[in-house]
Amino acid sequence: MLKHMQNTLIKRIDDGDIMGISIRKLQLLELEIAKEIKRICEENQIDYFLIDGTLLGAIRHKGFIPWDDDMDIGMTTENYNRFLEVAPNQLDERFFLQTSSIDKNIGYVFAKVRMKHTHFIEKVTDGLGIQDGIFVDILPYDKADSSMIRSSHMRKLQLLCKIKMLKAGYRLNNITKKPLNRLVNDILAWIPVSKEKIDSKIESEIQKGIISGNEYYIERDGMFKGTYVFRREYVDELIDVKFEDTLFKAPKNYDDFLKSAYGNYLEYPSDEERSVGHSVKGVELERPFESYFSQ
């Protein structure tokens, strides 16, 4: 059954080896993680929804964007906190939950569910000693009102999150090309403030939006880009959408959601824009590929 599913899916795109294993095998492992997240959410009445390129892939490709290397799942803050509460004790033994409160070397402000005995090696974190398994991102969606998103709120959050990554040792200059931006990163890295203080400031700023917010959700991805601010009605109602061989939850207003993030999302990008994200150095498996799937 497993082999038939894999063979069926692999026929959909080129299976070229570009990162140590093929991008298709990477996608299938990420799909296995996403199915586990879905299981835990359904068993605990936790709402979740596909977001970003994963949602775009579901609508435009009925699965992964062929050149995409990750999966992203969103949850409102309340559901996200509930997931963090139950997941450590309910995840299958093949996986583990990773947050900055669990792994002190982590410099991001959202959660990842990672697959054990695998390695997703990125240029910004290579050599830092973090647990680097293949992952699916789980991003909180925090409330905010119009005054918050139009003020310095998001710029402050973006700056604080960059400092948090730099304080954790993330080598952002490995993926930063402009000399001025590289200099800014060097300066921010030397600011005499502890990671704990930065965490406190980030949490305080997020809470300001949650307390006052009633119009929008901001995707807490660490970058806080204006294109990833969504009206609350975009995600208040969820529907089932097909992603590969599984039905996942997605915003009922996915058209508005995707137009807000991508504009004309049905138009394919140019070949130059179809690049793999995350600045991946390589992907490694410690075991035979088939052993990572549920039997």
Tab-separated table of C-alpha atoms in Angstrom:
chain	number	residue	atom	x	y	z
A	1	MET	CA	0.000	0.000	0.000
A	2	LEU	CA	2.765	2.435	0.968
A	3	LYS	CA	4.854	1.605	-2.092
A	4	HIS	CA	1.833	2.079	-4.372
A	5	MET	CA	1.096	5.500	-2.833
A	6	GLN	CA	4.697	6.631	-3.217
A	7	ASN	CA	4.958	5.445	-6.816
A	8	THR	CA	1.696	7.163	-7.704
A	9	LEU	CA	2.817	10.471	-6.199
A	10	ILE	CA	6.331	10.369	-7.576
A	11	LYS	CA	5.021	10.145	-11.146
A	12	ARG	CA	3.592	13.661	-10.783
A	13	ILE	CA	6.899	15.536	-10.967
A	14	ASP	CA	10.538	15.157	-11.847
A	15	ASP	CA	12.431	13.263	-9.157
A	16	GLY	CA	15.829	14.869	-9.756
A	17	ASP	CA	18.451	14.720	-7.005
A	18	ILE	CA	19.284	18.276	-5.958
A	19	MET	CA	19.876	18.192	-2.181
A	20	GLY	CA	21.256	14.782	-1.249
A	21	ILE	CA	17.844	13.202	-1.717
A	22	SER	CA	15.306	14.079	-4.374
A	23	ILE	CA	12.971	16.976	-3.721
A	24	ARG	CA	10.077	14.573	-4.245
A	25	LYS	CA	11.225	12.256	-1.479
A	26	LEU	CA	11.664	15.300	0.760
A	27	GLN	CA	8.093	16.361	-0.012
A	28	LEU	CA	6.736	12.900	0.807
A	29	LEU	CA	8.474	12.934	4.187
A	30	GLU	CA	7.057	16.399	4.926
A	31	LEU	CA	3.625	15.130	3.958
A	32	GLU	CA	4.002	12.349	6.523
A	33	ILE	CA	4.731	14.971	9.203
A	34	ALA	CA	1.727	17.051	8.124
A	35	LYS	CA	-0.549	14.031	8.397
A	36	GLU	CA	0.600	13.572	11.993
A	37	ILE	CA	-0.133	17.232	12.786
A	38	LYS	CA	-3.567	16.808	11.226
A	39	ARG	CA	-4.219	13.697	13.346
A	40	ILE	CA	-3.367	15.433	16.603
A	41	CYS	CA	-5.459	18.473	15.692
A	42	GLU	CA	-8.494	16.368	14.807
A	43	GLU	CA	-8.240	14.250	17.945
A	44	ASN	CA	-8.031	17.365	20.150
A	45	GLN	CA	-10.494	19.659	18.325
A	46	ILE	CA	-7.724	22.057	17.304
A	47	ASP	CA	-8.362	24.145	14.201
A	48	TYR	CA	-5.506	24.389	11.699
A	49	PHE	CA	-5.255	25.450	8.057
A	50	LEU	CA	-2.832	25.287	5.160
A	51	ILE	CA	-1.068	28.578	4.450
A	52	ASP	CA	1.434	30.263	2.151
A	53	GLY	CA	2.978	28.120	-0.597
A	54	THR	CA	1.327	25.001	0.800
A	55	LEU	CA	-2.129	26.518	0.358
A	56	LEU	CA	-1.124	27.801	-3.076
A	57	GLY	CA	0.029	24.306	-3.984
A	58	ALA	CA	-3.234	22.770	-2.789
A	59	ILE	CA	-5.322	25.115	-4.937
A	60	ARG	CA	-3.120	25.364	-8.026
A	61	HIS	CA	-1.468	21.911	-8.067
A	62	LYS	CA	-3.639	19.766	-5.748
A	63	GLY	CA	-0.449	19.140	-3.810
A	64	PHE	CA	3.062	20.473	-3.543
A	65	ILE	CA	4.267	23.203	-5.834
A	66	PRO	CA	6.684	21.019	-7.837
A	67	TRP	CA	9.782	23.032	-6.902
A	68	ASP	CA	8.780	23.741	-3.271
A	69	ASP	CA	10.743	22.231	-0.402
A	70	ASP	CA	8.527	22.855	2.636
A	71	MET	CA	5.047	22.765	4.173
A	72	ASP	CA	3.445	25.489	6.286
A	73	ILE	CA	0.439	25.150	8.589
A	74	GLY	CA	-1.289	28.020	10.372
A	75	MET	CA	-3.238	28.151	13.624
A	76	THR	CA	-4.832	31.036	15.466
A	77	THR	CA	-2.971	31.864	18.668
A	78	GLU	CA	-5.430	29.994	20.900
A	79	ASN	CA	-5.263	26.831	18.788
A	80	TYR	CA	-1.481	27.114	18.467
A	81	ASN	CA	-1.047	27.283	22.248
A	82	ARG	CA	-3.318	24.281	22.640
A	83	PHE	CA	-1.269	22.332	20.090
A	84	LEU	CA	1.969	23.133	21.945
A	85	GLU	CA	0.326	21.841	25.115
A	86	VAL	CA	-0.777	18.447	23.790
A	87	ALA	CA	1.689	17.637	21.002
A	88	PRO	CA	4.749	16.637	23.092
A	89	ASN	CA	2.830	13.757	24.651
A	90	GLN	CA	0.818	12.737	21.595
A	91	LEU	CA	3.254	12.867	18.682
A	92	ASP	CA	4.192	9.532	17.176
A	93	GLU	CA	7.692	8.444	18.181
A	94	ARG	CA	8.956	9.265	14.677
A	95	PHE	CA	8.557	12.995	15.331
A	96	PHE	CA	9.285	15.729	17.874
A	97	LEU	CA	8.093	19.261	18.547
A	98	GLN	CA	10.655	22.061	18.416
A	99	THR	CA	10.230	25.578	19.798
A	100	SER	CA	12.657	28.087	21.291
A	101	SER	CA	11.370	27.245	24.773
A	102	ILE	CA	12.228	23.568	24.224
A	103	ASP	CA	15.467	24.008	22.267
A	104	LYS	CA	17.375	27.060	23.539
A	105	ASN	CA	19.486	27.208	20.374
A	106	ILE	CA	16.446	27.980	18.228
A	107	GLY	CA	16.062	31.540	16.987
A	108	TYR	CA	12.590	31.572	15.448
A	109	VAL	CA	9.223	32.533	16.960
A	110	PHE	CA	7.060	29.650	15.783
A	111	ALA	CA	7.038	25.864	16.092
A	112	LYS	CA	8.315	23.068	13.919
A	113	VAL	CA	7.424	19.403	13.989
A	114	ARG	CA	10.545	17.546	12.883
A	115	MET	CA	11.197	13.984	11.791
A	116	LYS	CA	13.770	12.076	13.815
A	117	HIS	CA	16.839	10.515	12.173
A	118	THR	CA	16.813	12.999	9.297
A	119	HIS	CA	18.761	16.197	8.657
A	120	PHE	CA	17.608	19.306	6.800
A	121	ILE	CA	20.807	21.345	6.673
A	122	GLU	CA	20.426	25.096	6.115
A	123	LYS	CA	23.129	27.682	5.491
A	124	VAL	CA	22.020	29.901	8.369
A	125	THR	CA	22.052	27.186	11.049
A	126	ASP	CA	24.638	24.674	9.852
A	127	GLY	CA	27.048	23.913	12.691
A	128	LEU	CA	24.968	25.502	15.477
A	129	GLY	CA	24.128	22.219	17.149
A	130	ILE	CA	20.362	22.443	16.721
A	131	GLN	CA	18.239	19.395	16.025
A	132	ASP	CA	17.819	19.800	12.285
A	133	GLY	CA	15.399	17.113	11.105
A	134	ILE	CA	13.079	17.515	8.119
A	135	PHE	CA	10.189	19.658	9.298
A	136	VAL	CA	6.776	21.222	8.842
A	137	ASP	CA	6.386	24.782	10.127
A	138	ILE	CA	3.448	25.666	12.391
A	139	LEU	CA	2.886	29.416	12.407
A	140	PRO	CA	0.648	31.241	14.900
A	141	TYR	CA	-1.816	33.786	13.549
A	142	ASP	CA	-1.983	36.650	16.051
A	143	LYS	CA	-4.789	39.199	16.193
A	144	ALA	CA	-4.159	42.852	15.433
A	145	ASP	CA	-6.256	45.892	14.555
A	146	SER	CA	-5.738	48.299	11.678
A	147	SER	CA	-3.830	50.828	13.777
A	148	MET	CA	-1.328	48.161	14.845
A	149	ILE	CA	-0.515	46.958	11.342
A	150	ARG	CA	-0.208	50.504	10.005
A	151	SER	CA	2.081	51.721	12.787
A	152	SER	CA	5.575	50.703	13.860
A	153	HIS	CA	4.199	47.507	15.429
A	154	MET	CA	5.191	45.157	12.610
A	155	ARG	CA	8.521	46.870	11.938
A	156	LYS	CA	9.387	46.544	15.627
A	157	LEU	CA	8.455	42.867	15.632
A	158	GLN	CA	10.502	42.260	12.500
A	159	LEU	CA	13.548	43.939	14.047
A	160	LEU	CA	13.195	42.068	17.343
A	161	CYS	CA	12.856	38.728	15.576
A	162	LYS	CA	15.959	39.387	13.487
A	163	ILE	CA	17.905	40.222	16.649
A	164	LYS	CA	16.616	37.008	18.239
A	165	MET	CA	17.948	34.946	15.324
A	166	LEU	CA	21.300	36.721	15.380
A	167	LYS	CA	21.615	36.261	19.155
A	168	ALA	CA	20.981	32.556	18.631
A	169	GLY	CA	23.946	32.496	16.266
A	170	TYR	CA	22.028	32.301	13.007
A	171	ARG	CA	24.339	33.208	10.138
A	172	LEU	CA	21.963	35.484	8.283
A	173	ASN	CA	24.810	36.921	6.230
A	174	ASN	CA	25.137	33.536	4.543
A	175	ILE	CA	21.904	34.387	2.699
A	176	THR	CA	22.184	38.200	2.669
A	177	LYS	CA	23.641	39.700	-0.508
A	178	LYS	CA	23.480	43.488	-0.053
A	179	PRO	CA	26.568	44.864	1.761
A	180	LEU	CA	24.510	47.390	3.738
A	181	ASN	CA	22.135	44.710	5.017
A	182	ARG	CA	25.105	42.553	5.971
A	183	LEU	CA	26.556	45.444	7.957
A	184	VAL	CA	23.213	45.962	9.728
A	185	ASN	CA	23.182	42.279	10.677
A	186	ASP	CA	26.679	42.580	12.136
A	187	ILE	CA	25.654	45.603	14.199
A	188	LEU	CA	22.456	43.997	15.475
A	189	ALA	CA	24.349	40.877	16.496
A	190	TRP	CA	26.534	42.961	18.827
A	191	ILE	CA	23.677	44.735	20.633
A	192	PRO	CA	24.258	44.036	24.377
A	193	VAL	CA	20.930	42.391	25.184
A	194	SER	CA	20.146	38.819	26.239
A	195	LYS	CA	17.976	36.393	24.280
A	196	GLU	CA	15.637	36.279	27.278
A	197	LYS	CA	15.139	40.055	27.134
A	198	ILE	CA	14.444	39.896	23.405
A	199	ASP	CA	11.927	37.082	23.967
A	200	SER	CA	10.159	39.189	26.586
A	201	LYS	CA	9.964	42.180	24.244
A	202	ILE	CA	8.632	40.061	21.380
A	203	GLU	CA	5.970	38.512	23.599
A	204	SER	CA	4.964	41.945	24.929
A	205	GLU	CA	4.595	43.325	21.417
A	206	ILE	CA	2.563	40.326	20.265
A	207	GLN	CA	0.264	40.639	23.272
A	208	LYS	CA	-0.434	44.290	22.421
A	209	GLY	CA	-1.885	43.184	19.113
A	210	ILE	CA	-3.816	40.258	20.581
A	211	ILE	CA	-5.429	42.443	23.243
A	212	SER	CA	-6.440	45.234	20.887
A	213	GLY	CA	-7.004	43.252	17.697
A	214	ASN	CA	-10.375	42.462	16.189
A	215	GLU	CA	-9.885	42.960	12.442
A	216	TYR	CA	-6.777	41.149	11.239
A	217	TYR	CA	-4.452	38.224	11.739
A	218	ILE	CA	-0.702	38.637	11.401
A	219	GLU	CA	1.316	35.575	10.426
A	220	ARG	CA	4.033	35.140	13.058
A	221	ASP	CA	6.796	33.917	10.779
A	222	GLY	CA	9.531	36.147	12.160
A	223	MET	CA	9.522	38.469	9.163
A	224	PHE	CA	6.115	40.137	9.713
A	225	LYS	CA	5.723	41.223	6.103
A	226	GLY	CA	2.765	43.429	5.235
A	227	THR	CA	1.622	40.979	2.569
A	228	TYR	CA	1.015	38.390	5.280
A	229	VAL	CA	-1.670	40.354	7.113
A	230	PHE	CA	-5.107	38.842	6.597
A	231	ARG	CA	-8.608	39.950	7.443
A	232	ARG	CA	-10.040	37.725	10.152
A	233	GLU	CA	-12.894	36.508	7.947
A	234	TYR	CA	-10.324	34.954	5.588
A	235	VAL	CA	-9.630	32.164	8.085
A	236	ASP	CA	-12.671	32.193	10.373
A	237	GLU	CA	-14.346	29.440	8.334
A	238	LEU	CA	-12.475	26.372	7.101
A	239	ILE	CA	-13.093	23.827	4.341
A	240	ASP	CA	-11.461	20.590	3.204
A	241	VAL	CA	-9.049	20.792	0.265
A	242	LYS	CA	-7.115	18.015	-1.407
A	243	PHE	CA	-3.358	18.062	-0.917
A	244	GLU	CA	-1.676	15.091	-2.551
A	245	ASP	CA	-3.569	12.033	-1.257
A	246	THR	CA	-5.101	13.664	1.840
A	247	LEU	CA	-7.771	16.217	2.730
A	248	PHE	CA	-6.489	19.084	4.855
A	249	LYS	CA	-8.260	22.128	6.280
A	250	ALA	CA	-7.881	25.428	4.448
A	251	PRO	CA	-9.466	28.885	4.667
A	252	LYS	CA	-12.855	28.923	2.970
A	253	ASN	CA	-11.890	32.338	1.606
A	254	TYR	CA	-8.677	30.942	0.142
A	255	ASP	CA	-9.064	33.082	-2.992
A	256	ASP	CA	-8.933	36.309	-0.976
A	257	PHE	CA	-6.176	34.870	1.200
A	258	LEU	CA	-3.960	33.961	-1.756
A	259	LYS	CA	-4.640	37.181	-3.648
A	260	SER	CA	-3.640	39.118	-0.544
A	261	ALA	CA	-0.344	37.214	-0.307
A	262	TYR	CA	0.540	36.592	-3.963
A	263	GLY	CA	-1.646	38.679	-6.255
A	264	ASN	CA	-2.431	36.605	-9.362
A	265	TYR	CA	-1.574	33.314	-7.710
A	266	LEU	CA	-2.745	31.157	-10.645
A	267	GLU	CA	0.016	32.553	-12.840
A	268	TYR	CA	3.176	30.450	-12.778
A	269	PRO	CA	6.429	32.222	-11.853
A	270	SER	CA	9.348	32.423	-14.250
A	271	ASP	CA	12.000	29.711	-14.263
A	272	GLU	CA	14.352	32.083	-12.397
A	273	GLU	CA	11.824	32.521	-9.607
A	274	ARG	CA	11.243	28.794	-9.169
A	275	SER	CA	14.028	28.351	-6.664
A	276	VAL	CA	14.118	26.095	-3.638
A	277	GLY	CA	13.752	28.065	-0.427
A	278	HIS	CA	15.563	27.944	2.913
A	279	SER	CA	19.037	28.114	1.293
A	280	VAL	CA	19.383	24.381	1.776
A	281	LYS	CA	22.870	22.896	1.956
A	282	GLY	CA	21.646	19.319	1.948
A	283	VAL	CA	19.166	16.747	3.193
A	284	GLU	CA	20.344	13.510	4.767
A	285	LEU	CA	18.563	10.354	5.904
A	286	GLU	CA	20.007	8.023	8.522
A	287	ARG	CA	17.709	5.162	7.521
A	288	PRO	CA	16.220	3.693	4.333
A	289	PHE	CA	13.598	6.017	2.895
A	290	GLU	CA	10.676	3.603	3.297
A	291	SER	CA	11.294	3.211	7.046
A	292	TYR	CA	10.104	6.760	7.799
A	293	PHE	CA	6.481	6.028	6.906
A	294	SER	CA	3.779	4.604	9.154
A	295	GLN	CA	3.275	0.922	8.556
